């Protein structure tokens, strides 16, 4: 049995054990897109099921679309099930992210970059802290994300930000503020999603959007917002309490199992990491690149 087959079986067992996440009553989502989110642009390109439990967005030559959460949050975990644009999706970008929308904004980005038919989907993640980004990483997915829904999660606490795909950690951004590295810890952020035409850069900047294959559809369902609702005082969200489960010590770093999966993703599926791009930074890599991730 190959190493890849072993890790796939291992992921299956890991998913079985982690499919039920026990929390202490901090869930603030209703599961109804109409109640928890509002359409930010092009409502004619957003379709929501009658019960509010599922939503899709379309991209055509006229417009893309977007929606955002009604509330803002400071720390917690956000899960969203997404089925990405199928077929020839070159040039399309599905974005799912947290943002503070301030001049010195904090932002935690999932960006799903479409590709020509037969080529793997690329996940680009990025981090903005105190207004500075340029922290892109790219990973090829190990499955076809257009065939079914998969869960994309962000765990954000005082210690770390973890990007997860079906509970598998693909990126960790650790809090090294004590060493002079900016970390999102004061600004509340809202949840945003969008579907737009990123043809100028999304697919190597070469493969153009084939509008004859449109409209391009991305679908969302079964989201879960398990986070501290912003009420004007960061102290309540930063405190250790039964409700703020994400601040407990057990969530301050990756578990042994998560570390194994994290290393597997980085070894077999990572295609770009800003911390390895010495030419881009002219040999002066960002400070966090030399610091531990867990």
C-alpha positions as a Python dict, from the first residue, in 0.01 Angstrom:
ca = {
    (1, 'X'): (0, 0, 0),
    (2, 'X'): (141, 339, -100),
    (3, 'X'): (195, 624, 145),
    (4, 'X'): (-83, 822, -25),
    (5, 'X'): (-332, 536, 20),
    (6, 'X'): (-235, 504, 387),
    (7, 'X'): (-286, 874, 449),
    (8, 'X'): (-626, 871, 276),
    (9, 'X'): (-739, 588, 506),
    (10, 'X'): (-594, 781, 800),
    (11, 'X'): (-789, 1092, 698),
    (12, 'X'): (-1107, 882, 678),
    (13, 'X'): (-1058, 758, 1033),
    (14, 'X'): (-975, 1111, 1148),
    (15, 'X'): (-1294, 1246, 992),
    (16, 'X'): (-1501, 977, 1161),
    (17, 'X'): (-1360, 1073, 1500),
    (18, 'X'): (-1397, 1449, 1448),
    (19, 'X'): (-1727, 1467, 1260),
    (20, 'X'): (-1905, 1560, 1582),
    (21, 'X'): (-1757, 1867, 1747),
    (22, 'X'): (-1879, 1910, 2104),
    (23, 'X'): (-1902, 2271, 2220),
    (24, 'X'): (-2051, 2453, 2514),
    (25, 'X'): (-2338, 2651, 2375),
    (26, 'X'): (-2156, 2922, 2178),
    (27, 'X'): (-2317, 2844, 1843),
    (28, 'X'): (-2478, 3163, 1712),
    (29, 'X'): (-2588, 3054, 1365),
    (30, 'X'): (-2946, 2964, 1278),
    (31, 'X'): (-2853, 2767, 967),
    (32, 'X'): (-3074, 3002, 765),
    (33, 'X'): (-2885, 3215, 512),
    (34, 'X'): (-3173, 3463, 502),
    (35, 'X'): (-3142, 3529, 876),
    (36, 'X'): (-2765, 3524, 927),
    (37, 'X'): (-2643, 3682, 601),
    (38, 'X'): (-2732, 3963, 362),
    (39, 'X'): (-2657, 3993, -9),
    (40, 'X'): (-2381, 4248, -67),
    (41, 'X'): (-2406, 4275, -443),
    (42, 'X'): (-2601, 4148, -743),
    (43, 'X'): (-2903, 3987, -571),
    (44, 'X'): (-3022, 3861, -912),
    (45, 'X'): (-2718, 3629, -910),
    (46, 'X'): (-2792, 3479, -567),
    (47, 'X'): (-3041, 3195, -524),
    (48, 'X'): (-3153, 3072, -182),
    (49, 'X'): (-3361, 2761, -112),
    (50, 'X'): (-3714, 2803, 24),
    (51, 'X'): (-3607, 2697, 374),
    (52, 'X'): (-3297, 2918, 369),
    (53, 'X'): (-3064, 2623, 428),
    (54, 'X'): (-2883, 2633, 93),
    (55, 'X'): (-2760, 2914, -126),
    (56, 'X'): (-2588, 2940, -463),
    (57, 'X'): (-2421, 3223, -653),
    (58, 'X'): (-2365, 3253, -1025),
    (59, 'X'): (-2108, 3432, -1236),
    (60, 'X'): (-2177, 3537, -1593),
    (61, 'X'): (-2053, 3815, -1820),
    (62, 'X'): (-2291, 4056, -1651),
    (63, 'X'): (-2184, 4008, -1288),
    (64, 'X'): (-2070, 3792, -1003),
    (65, 'X'): (-2224, 3807, -656),
    (66, 'X'): (-2153, 3814, -285),
    (67, 'X'): (-2306, 3789, 62),
    (68, 'X'): (-2189, 3868, 416),
    (69, 'X'): (-2282, 3793, 776),
    (70, 'X'): (-2509, 4031, 965),
    (71, 'X'): (-2287, 4013, 1272),
    (72, 'X'): (-1917, 4051, 1342),
    (73, 'X'): (-1709, 3815, 1553),
    (74, 'X'): (-1388, 3808, 1754),
    (75, 'X'): (-1251, 3452, 1778),
    (76, 'X'): (-1426, 3121, 1724),
    (77, 'X'): (-1470, 2866, 1447),
    (78, 'X'): (-1653, 2910, 1119),
    (79, 'X'): (-1747, 2610, 904),
    (80, 'X'): (-1898, 2632, 555),
    (81, 'X'): (-1983, 2350, 318),
    (82, 'X'): (-1910, 2451, -40),
    (83, 'X'): (-1940, 2282, -377),
    (84, 'X'): (-1717, 2463, -624),
    (85, 'X'): (-1773, 2558, -987),
    (86, 'X'): (-1760, 2238, -1200),
    (87, 'X'): (-1608, 2180, -1542),
    (88, 'X'): (-1395, 2440, -1713),
    (89, 'X'): (-1381, 2703, -1438),
    (90, 'X'): (-1064, 2887, -1545),
    (91, 'X'): (-1069, 3250, -1438),
    (92, 'X'): (-1336, 3208, -1169),
    (93, 'X'): (-1266, 3281, -804),
    (94, 'X'): (-1481, 3173, -510),
    (95, 'X'): (-1381, 3367, -198),
    (96, 'X'): (-1478, 3273, 158),
    (97, 'X'): (-1313, 3486, 422),
    (98, 'X'): (-1319, 3689, 742),
    (99, 'X'): (-1247, 4061, 724),
    (100, 'X'): (-1257, 4363, 952),
    (101, 'X'): (-1304, 4610, 663),
    (102, 'X'): (-1082, 4869, 830),
    (103, 'X'): (-793, 5067, 674),
    (104, 'X'): (-552, 4858, 883),
    (105, 'X'): (-767, 4555, 821),
    (106, 'X'): (-730, 4204, 948),
    (107, 'X'): (-838, 3935, 703),
    (108, 'X'): (-832, 3556, 682),
    (109, 'X'): (-885, 3433, 326),
    (110, 'X'): (-985, 3115, 149),
    (111, 'X'): (-979, 3173, -228),
    (112, 'X'): (-1069, 2886, -461),
    (113, 'X'): (-908, 2935, -799),
    (114, 'X'): (-1085, 2771, -1091),
    (115, 'X'): (-889, 2584, -1355),
    (116, 'X'): (-918, 2437, -1701),
    (117, 'X'): (-1108, 2108, -1714),
    (118, 'X'): (-902, 1815, -1589),
    (119, 'X'): (-661, 2028, -1385),
    (120, 'X'): (-680, 2034, -1004),
    (121, 'X'): (-854, 2311, -815),
    (122, 'X'): (-617, 2537, -623),
    (123, 'X'): (-685, 2679, -278),
    (124, 'X'): (-507, 3005, -210),
    (125, 'X'): (-500, 3121, 150),
    (126, 'X'): (-384, 3462, 265),
    (127, 'X'): (-349, 3654, 590),
    (128, 'X'): (-378, 4026, 654),
    (129, 'X'): (-280, 4161, 995),
    (130, 'X'): (-277, 4532, 1079),
    (131, 'X'): (-326, 4612, 713),
    (132, 'X'): (-41, 4403, 572),
    (133, 'X'): (-89, 4091, 359),
    (134, 'X'): (144, 3928, 104),
    (135, 'X'): (122, 3597, 292),
    (136, 'X'): (-18, 3377, 15),
    (137, 'X'): (3, 3000, 15),
    (138, 'X'): (-135, 2764, -248),
    (139, 'X'): (-241, 2401, -215),
    (140, 'X'): (-373, 2154, -474),
    (141, 'X'): (-674, 1970, -339),
    (142, 'X'): (-650, 1591, -311),
    (143, 'X'): (-1011, 1541, -427),
    (144, 'X'): (-1251, 1691, -679),
    (145, 'X'): (-1430, 1973, -490),
    (146, 'X'): (-1690, 2011, -765),
    (147, 'X'): (-1846, 1665, -724),
    (148, 'X'): (-1981, 1714, -373),
    (149, 'X'): (-1985, 1951, -78),
    (150, 'X'): (-1679, 1972, 146),
    (151, 'X'): (-1631, 2160, 473),
    (152, 'X'): (-1391, 2454, 483),
    (153, 'X'): (-1318, 2586, 831),
    (154, 'X'): (-1133, 2865, 1007),
    (155, 'X'): (-1039, 2826, 1374),
    (156, 'X'): (-934, 3161, 1519),
    (157, 'X'): (-824, 3209, 1877),
    (158, 'X'): (-563, 3398, 2078),
    (159, 'X'): (-298, 3139, 1995),
    (160, 'X'): (-340, 3050, 1628),
    (161, 'X'): (-545, 3065, 1311),
    (162, 'X'): (-596, 2726, 1147),
    (163, 'X'): (-731, 2676, 793),
    (164, 'X'): (-896, 2335, 756),
    (165, 'X'): (-1042, 2130, 471),
    (166, 'X'): (-1273, 1854, 597),
    (167, 'X'): (-1103, 1906, 937),
    (168, 'X'): (-757, 1851, 786),
    (169, 'X'): (-532, 2149, 870),
    (170, 'X'): (-370, 2293, 558),
    (171, 'X'): (-227, 2610, 713),
    (172, 'X'): (-142, 2749, 1055),
    (173, 'X'): (-68, 3114, 1135),
    (174, 'X'): (61, 3133, 1489),
    (175, 'X'): (37, 3427, 1728),
    (176, 'X'): (392, 3561, 1757),
    (177, 'X'): (286, 3912, 1852),
    (178, 'X'): (532, 3899, 2143),
    (179, 'X'): (807, 3870, 1882),
    (180, 'X'): (686, 4162, 1673),
    (181, 'X'): (470, 3970, 1423),
    (182, 'X'): (124, 4115, 1364),
    (183, 'X'): (-167, 3886, 1454),
    (184, 'X'): (-545, 3948, 1429),
    (185, 'X'): (-650, 3982, 1793),
    (186, 'X'): (-839, 4309, 1844),
    (187, 'X'): (-1054, 4378, 1538),
    (188, 'X'): (-1385, 4194, 1498),
    (189, 'X'): (-1444, 4042, 1155),
    (190, 'X'): (-1749, 3955, 948),
    (191, 'X'): (-1788, 3648, 724),
    (192, 'X'): (-1796, 3719, 351),
    (193, 'X'): (-1828, 3510, 37),
    (194, 'X'): (-1816, 3606, -328),
    (195, 'X'): (-1792, 3463, -678),
    (196, 'X'): (-1613, 3680, -930),
    (197, 'X'): (-1403, 3690, -1244),
    (198, 'X'): (-1033, 3687, -1154),
    (199, 'X'): (-908, 3602, -1500),
    (200, 'X'): (-616, 3845, -1480),
    (201, 'X'): (-439, 3633, -1217),
    (202, 'X'): (-646, 3337, -1092),
    (203, 'X'): (-542, 3072, -1347),
    (204, 'X'): (-178, 3160, -1399),
    (205, 'X'): (-297, 3475, -1577),
    (206, 'X'): (-300, 3272, -1897),
    (207, 'X'): (-617, 3063, -1920),
    (208, 'X'): (-908, 3294, -1996),
    (209, 'X'): (-1265, 3254, -1880),
    (210, 'X'): (-1469, 3062, -2139),
    (211, 'X'): (-1806, 3234, -2106),
    (212, 'X'): (-1968, 2977, -2333),
    (213, 'X'): (-1936, 2733, -2038),
    (214, 'X'): (-2127, 2967, -1806),
    (215, 'X'): (-2309, 3058, -1602),
    (216, 'X'): (-2067, 2939, -1336),
    (217, 'X'): (-2232, 2819, -1016),
    (218, 'X'): (-2091, 2780, -663),
    (219, 'X'): (-2311, 2632, -390),
    (220, 'X'): (-2314, 2671, -10),
    (221, 'X'): (-2493, 2491, 273),
    (222, 'X'): (-2469, 2363, 633),
    (223, 'X'): (-2264, 2651, 768),
    (224, 'X'): (-2187, 2676, 1138),
    (225, 'X'): (-2086, 2993, 1321),
    (226, 'X'): (-1945, 2899, 1662),
    (227, 'X'): (-1792, 3228, 1767),
    (228, 'X'): (-1799, 3527, 2000),
    (229, 'X'): (-2040, 3791, 1872),
    (230, 'X'): (-1886, 4137, 1882),
    (231, 'X'): (-2061, 4366, 2131),
    (232, 'X'): (-1804, 4643, 2152),
    (233, 'X'): (-1567, 4502, 2413),
    (234, 'X'): (-1287, 4263, 2322),
    (235, 'X'): (-1248, 4153, 2684),
    (236, 'X'): (-1555, 3927, 2666),
    (237, 'X'): (-1423, 3742, 2361),
    (238, 'X'): (-1066, 3712, 2489),
    (239, 'X'): (-1167, 3567, 2826),
    (240, 'X'): (-1142, 3199, 2910),
    (241, 'X'): (-1493, 3071, 2976),
    (242, 'X'): (-1709, 2765, 2905),
    (243, 'X'): (-1864, 2951, 2612),
    (244, 'X'): (-1533, 3058, 2460),
    (245, 'X'): (-1421, 2697, 2414),
    (246, 'X'): (-1170, 2795, 2144),
    (247, 'X'): (-953, 2973, 2404),
    (248, 'X'): (-896, 2653, 2602),
    (249, 'X'): (-543, 2517, 2615),
    (250, 'X'): (-630, 2210, 2406),
    (251, 'X'): (-696, 2440, 2108),
    (252, 'X'): (-378, 2644, 2151),
    (253, 'X'): (-182, 2425, 1909),
    (254, 'X'): (-229, 2133, 1669),
    (255, 'X'): (-278, 1786, 1811),
    (256, 'X'): (-40, 1504, 1715),
    (257, 'X'): (-290, 1377, 1461),
    (258, 'X'): (-339, 1723, 1313),
    (259, 'X'): (37, 1772, 1286),
    (260, 'X'): (73, 1450, 1090),
    (261, 'X'): (-199, 1555, 847),
    (262, 'X'): (-59, 1907, 825),
    (263, 'X'): (285, 1774, 731),
    (264, 'X'): (130, 1543, 470),
    (265, 'X'): (-54, 1832, 303),
    (266, 'X'): (260, 2048, 302),
    (267, 'X'): (473, 1770, 158),
    (268, 'X'): (241, 1636, -112),
    (269, 'X'): (0, 1918, -204),
    (270, 'X'): (161, 2255, -138),
    (271, 'X'): (263, 2435, -459),
    (272, 'X'): (351, 2781, -325),
    (273, 'X'): (450, 2922, 13),
    (274, 'X'): (546, 3285, 57),
    (275, 'X'): (802, 3188, 320),
    (276, 'X'): (998, 3002, 51),
    (277, 'X'): (990, 3287, -199),
    (278, 'X'): (1325, 3454, -130),
    (279, 'X'): (1328, 3626, -469),
    (280, 'X'): (996, 3798, -401),
    (281, 'X'): (1116, 3933, -68),
    (282, 'X'): (1471, 3995, -191),
    (283, 'X'): (1611, 3758, 68),
    (284, 'X'): (1440, 3939, 356),
    (285, 'X'): (1162, 3695, 443),
    (286, 'X'): (886, 3802, 684),
    (287, 'X'): (974, 3747, 1048),
    (288, 'X'): (714, 3476, 1106),
    (289, 'X'): (883, 3255, 846),
    (290, 'X'): (1160, 3170, 1091),
    (291, 'X'): (924, 3104, 1383),
    (292, 'X'): (743, 2778, 1474),
    (293, 'X'): (391, 2708, 1350),
    (294, 'X'): (299, 2501, 1658),
}
